[in-house]
Coordinates of C-alpha atoms in Angstrom, one line a residue:
M1 CA -154.5 -109.5 -133.5
A2 CA -155.0 -106.5 -135.7
A3 CA -152.3 -104.0 -136.9
W4 CA -149.3 -106.1 -136.1
G5 CA -147.2 -103.8 -138.3
E6 CA -147.9 -100.9 -136.0
R7 CA -147.3 -103.0 -132.9
L8 CA -143.9 -104.3 -134.0
A9 CA -142.5 -101.5 -136.2
G10 CA -139.0 -100.4 -135.4
V11 CA -138.1 -103.3 -133.1
R12 CA -134.3 -103.9 -133.0
G13 CA -134.0 -106.2 -130.0
V14 CA -135.9 -109.2 -128.6
L15 CA -135.8 -110.3 -125.0
L16 CA -136.8 -113.9 -124.6
D17 CA -138.0 -115.5 -121.4
I18 CA -136.8 -119.1 -121.1
S19 CA -139.1 -121.3 -118.9
G20 CA -142.5 -121.6 -120.5
V21 CA -141.3 -119.9 -123.7
L22 CA -138.4 -122.0 -124.9
Y23 CA -139.0 -125.1 -122.8
D24 CA -140.9 -126.7 -119.9
G25 CA -138.6 -127.9 -117.2
G26 CA -139.0 -131.3 -115.4
E27 CA -137.3 -134.0 -113.4
D28 CA -135.7 -135.4 -116.6
G29 CA -134.5 -132.0 -117.7
G30 CA -137.7 -131.0 -119.5
S31 CA -138.6 -130.7 -123.1
P32 CA -138.6 -127.9 -125.8
I33 CA -141.9 -126.3 -126.6
P34 CA -142.7 -127.3 -130.2
G35 CA -141.1 -125.0 -132.7
S36 CA -139.1 -123.0 -130.2
V37 CA -135.6 -124.4 -131.1
E38 CA -136.0 -123.4 -134.8
A39 CA -137.7 -120.1 -133.7
V40 CA -134.6 -119.1 -131.8
A41 CA -132.3 -120.1 -134.7
R42 CA -134.4 -118.0 -137.1
L43 CA -134.2 -114.9 -134.8
K44 CA -130.5 -115.3 -134.5
R45 CA -130.1 -115.4 -138.3
S46 CA -132.1 -112.2 -138.6
R47 CA -130.8 -108.6 -138.1
L48 CA -132.5 -108.5 -134.7
K49 CA -130.5 -108.5 -131.5
V50 CA -131.5 -111.4 -129.1
R51 CA -131.0 -111.8 -125.4
F52 CA -132.4 -114.3 -122.9
C53 CA -133.9 -112.8 -119.7
T54 CA -134.9 -115.4 -117.1
N55 CA -135.9 -115.6 -113.4
E56 CA -134.5 -119.2 -113.3
S57 CA -133.1 -119.6 -109.8
Q58 CA -132.8 -123.4 -109.3
K59 CA -129.9 -123.8 -111.7
S60 CA -126.7 -121.9 -112.2
R61 CA -126.5 -119.9 -115.4
G62 CA -123.9 -122.4 -116.7
N63 CA -126.1 -125.4 -116.0
L64 CA -129.1 -123.8 -117.5
V65 CA -127.3 -123.0 -120.7
G66 CA -125.9 -126.5 -120.8
L67 CA -129.4 -128.0 -120.5
L68 CA -130.7 -125.7 -123.2
R69 CA -127.9 -126.5 -125.6
H70 CA -128.5 -130.2 -124.9
L71 CA -132.2 -129.6 -125.9
G72 CA -130.9 -128.1 -129.2
F73 CA -130.9 -124.4 -128.6
D74 CA -128.3 -122.0 -129.9
I75 CA -127.4 -120.1 -126.7
S76 CA -124.4 -119.1 -124.7
E77 CA -123.9 -117.9 -121.1
G78 CA -123.0 -114.4 -122.2
E79 CA -126.4 -114.0 -123.8
V80 CA -128.3 -114.8 -120.6
T81 CA -129.4 -112.3 -118.0
A82 CA -130.1 -114.3 -114.8
P83 CA -130.9 -113.2 -111.2
A84 CA -128.3 -115.1 -109.2
P85 CA -125.2 -113.6 -110.9
A86 CA -126.8 -110.2 -110.7
A87 CA -127.6 -110.7 -107.0
S88 CA -124.0 -111.8 -106.2
L89 CA -122.7 -108.6 -107.7
I90 CA -125.1 -106.5 -105.7
L91 CA -124.1 -108.2 -102.5
K92 CA -120.4 -107.5 -103.1
E93 CA -121.1 -103.9 -104.1
R94 CA -123.1 -103.2 -100.9
G95 CA -120.9 -105.3 -98.5
L96 CA -123.8 -107.7 -97.8
R97 CA -123.2 -111.1 -96.3
P98 CA -126.1 -113.4 -97.2
H99 CA -127.9 -116.1 -95.4
L100 CA -128.9 -118.2 -98.5
L101 CA -132.3 -119.8 -98.7
V102 CA -131.7 -121.2 -102.2
H103 CA -131.7 -124.4 -104.2
D104 CA -128.4 -126.4 -104.1
G105 CA -128.3 -126.1 -107.9
V106 CA -127.7 -122.3 -107.8
R107 CA -125.5 -122.1 -104.6
S108 CA -122.3 -122.0 -106.7
E109 CA -123.3 -118.6 -108.0
F110 CA -122.6 -117.2 -104.5
D111 CA -119.2 -118.9 -104.0
Q112 CA -117.4 -115.6 -104.1
N113 CA -119.7 -114.0 -101.4
D114 CA -118.9 -114.0 -97.7
T115 CA -121.7 -115.8 -95.9
S116 CA -120.3 -115.5 -92.4
N117 CA -122.3 -113.6 -89.8
P118 CA -125.1 -112.8 -92.3
N119 CA -126.6 -109.3 -92.5
C120 CA -129.2 -110.1 -95.1
V121 CA -131.3 -113.0 -96.5
V122 CA -131.3 -114.0 -100.2
I123 CA -134.3 -116.1 -101.1
A124 CA -134.7 -118.0 -104.4
D125 CA -136.8 -120.9 -105.8
A126 CA -135.5 -123.4 -103.2
G127 CA -137.9 -126.2 -104.2
E128 CA -137.8 -129.0 -101.6
A129 CA -135.6 -126.8 -99.4
F130 CA -138.6 -124.7 -98.5
S131 CA -139.1 -126.5 -95.2
Y132 CA -140.5 -125.0 -92.1
Q133 CA -137.0 -125.2 -90.5
N134 CA -135.3 -123.4 -93.4
M135 CA -138.0 -120.7 -93.6
N136 CA -137.9 -120.2 -89.9
K137 CA -134.1 -119.8 -89.9
A138 CA -134.4 -117.1 -92.6
F139 CA -137.1 -115.4 -90.5
Q140 CA -134.8 -115.5 -87.4
V141 CA -131.9 -114.0 -89.3
L142 CA -134.0 -111.1 -90.5
M143 CA -135.6 -110.5 -87.1
E144 CA -132.2 -110.2 -85.4
L145 CA -131.1 -107.5 -87.8
E146 CA -131.5 -103.8 -87.0
N147 CA -132.0 -103.0 -90.7
P148 CA -133.3 -106.2 -92.2
V149 CA -132.5 -106.7 -95.9
L150 CA -134.4 -109.4 -97.9
I151 CA -133.4 -110.0 -101.5
S152 CA -135.7 -112.1 -103.6
L153 CA -134.5 -113.6 -106.9
G154 CA -137.7 -112.9 -108.9
K155 CA -141.1 -112.8 -107.3
G156 CA -143.1 -115.2 -109.5
R157 CA -146.2 -116.9 -108.1
Y158 CA -145.9 -120.1 -110.1
Y159 CA -144.4 -121.6 -113.2
K160 CA -145.0 -124.7 -115.4
E161 CA -143.0 -127.9 -115.6
T162 CA -143.9 -131.0 -117.6
S163 CA -145.6 -132.4 -114.6
G164 CA -147.8 -129.4 -114.0
L165 CA -147.8 -126.0 -112.2
M166 CA -145.2 -125.4 -109.5
L167 CA -145.3 -122.9 -106.7
D168 CA -142.6 -120.2 -107.2
V169 CA -140.4 -118.1 -104.8
G170 CA -143.0 -115.2 -104.6
A171 CA -145.2 -117.1 -102.2
Y172 CA -142.4 -117.7 -99.8
T173 CA -141.0 -114.2 -100.1
K174 CA -144.5 -112.8 -99.2
A175 CA -144.5 -115.0 -96.1
L176 CA -141.2 -113.5 -94.9
E177 CA -142.3 -110.0 -95.8
Y178 CA -145.5 -110.4 -93.8
A179 CA -143.8 -112.1 -90.8
C180 CA -140.9 -109.6 -90.6
G181 CA -142.6 -106.4 -91.7
V182 CA -140.1 -105.9 -94.5
E183 CA -140.4 -105.3 -98.2
A184 CA -138.1 -107.5 -100.4
E185 CA -135.8 -106.1 -103.0
V186 CA -136.4 -108.0 -106.2
V187 CA -133.5 -109.0 -108.4
G188 CA -135.1 -110.3 -111.5
K189 CA -138.3 -109.7 -113.4
P190 CA -140.4 -107.5 -113.0
S191 CA -137.7 -105.2 -111.5
P192 CA -137.1 -102.2 -113.8
E193 CA -133.3 -102.4 -113.1
Y194 CA -133.2 -106.0 -114.3
F195 CA -134.8 -105.2 -117.6
R196 CA -132.6 -102.1 -118.0
S197 CA -129.5 -104.2 -117.5
A198 CA -130.6 -106.6 -120.2
L199 CA -131.2 -103.7 -122.6
K200 CA -127.8 -102.2 -121.8
E201 CA -126.2 -105.6 -122.7
M202 CA -128.0 -105.5 -126.1
A203 CA -127.2 -101.7 -126.7
V204 CA -130.9 -101.3 -127.5
E205 CA -133.3 -98.6 -126.2
A206 CA -136.5 -99.7 -124.5
H207 CA -138.8 -98.4 -127.2
E208 CA -136.8 -100.5 -129.7
A209 CA -137.2 -103.7 -127.8
V210 CA -139.9 -106.3 -127.3
M211 CA -140.2 -108.9 -124.5
I212 CA -141.7 -112.3 -125.2
G213 CA -142.8 -114.2 -122.1
D214 CA -145.5 -116.4 -120.6
D215 CA -146.0 -114.3 -117.4
I216 CA -148.5 -111.5 -117.8
V217 CA -147.2 -109.6 -114.7
G218 CA -143.5 -110.5 -114.5
D219 CA -142.7 -110.5 -118.2
V220 CA -145.4 -108.4 -119.9
G221 CA -146.2 -105.9 -117.2
G222 CA -142.6 -105.5 -116.1
A223 CA -141.3 -104.9 -119.7
Q224 CA -144.1 -102.4 -120.5
R225 CA -143.3 -100.4 -117.3
C226 CA -139.8 -99.9 -118.7
G227 CA -141.1 -98.6 -122.0
M228 CA -140.8 -101.8 -124.0
R229 CA -143.4 -103.7 -126.0
A230 CA -144.4 -107.1 -124.8
L231 CA -146.0 -110.2 -126.3
Q232 CA -147.5 -113.1 -124.2
V233 CA -147.2 -116.6 -125.5
R234 CA -150.0 -119.1 -124.8
T235 CA -147.5 -121.7 -123.6
G236 CA -145.9 -122.3 -120.1
K237 CA -147.9 -120.7 -117.3
F238 CA -150.3 -118.8 -119.6
R239 CA -153.9 -119.0 -118.4
P240 CA -156.9 -117.8 -120.6
S241 CA -157.8 -115.3 -117.9
D242 CA -154.5 -113.5 -118.6
E243 CA -156.0 -112.0 -121.7
R244 CA -158.6 -110.3 -119.4
H245 CA -156.1 -109.2 -116.7
P246 CA -157.4 -106.1 -114.9
E247 CA -154.2 -104.2 -114.9
V248 CA -151.9 -105.6 -117.7
K249 CA -152.7 -105.9 -121.4
A250 CA -150.0 -107.4 -123.7
D251 CA -149.3 -105.6 -127.0
G252 CA -150.2 -109.0 -128.5
Y253 CA -151.0 -112.6 -127.7
V254 CA -149.5 -115.4 -129.7
D255 CA -149.9 -119.1 -129.6
N256 CA -146.1 -119.8 -129.2
L257 CA -142.6 -118.5 -129.8
A258 CA -142.7 -119.7 -133.4
Q259 CA -145.7 -117.5 -134.2
A260 CA -144.1 -114.5 -132.4
V261 CA -141.0 -114.9 -134.5
D262 CA -143.1 -115.2 -137.7
L263 CA -144.7 -111.9 -136.9
L264 CA -141.5 -110.2 -135.8
L265 CA -139.6 -111.1 -139.0
Q266 CA -142.6 -110.0 -141.1
H267 CA -143.2 -106.6 -139.4
A268 CA -140.1 -105.4 -137.4
D269 CA -138.4 -103.9 -140.5
K270 CA -141.4 -101.8 -141.3

């Protein structure tokens, strides 16, 4: 990549995706991507502000942070922007009572929400819970509402675990959108509000921030639409065809997080 100095000049804040950038999940908890633990540590020792911005919706924020700390990462709950806590707040603010089509691992994030007599559906990466019966129940709830509200925690197509690529929530959200004739509200990447909330937590303007992710649409495209710069790592769900994407072009492509941090620490001060 030419002219890295121009691409990264003036960066004050770094948003990091988690899955596919820091680690690949798996049945056994997953494993760090080589070099990523030290890369995060180096970023945190620098003058740059760091925040983690994830669409993880199978684990509560606390459990996700616990897993990452176990894998060696320096990370705390307060540094993580995650969709389930954000959705829980939105539900309270709008007086919405959700029917939850979510993984058991994230259900605790909605303990403070009233789920009686639902007037909306919240869908997340439910994994094995994406049965016909559960999808049909969500469909029935939406069809019975005069003004159906479908909230999707992210809208990814797939992600990578140690065992291979895994279908993500977006495919199931699309099914409900099609069947019910509704458009889902996305809480998570690539929603502009989601990126803005992360930037607000960092006290950094969009033009001063860079997103590092493995998803060309959700991470890179979403960040760029908010006025941020974005780098795509060639780890996680990255496919070679991403570098020829018809609509989204990253500000740079790097082999992994370690290389991205090398470049940031070299050029961000310029």
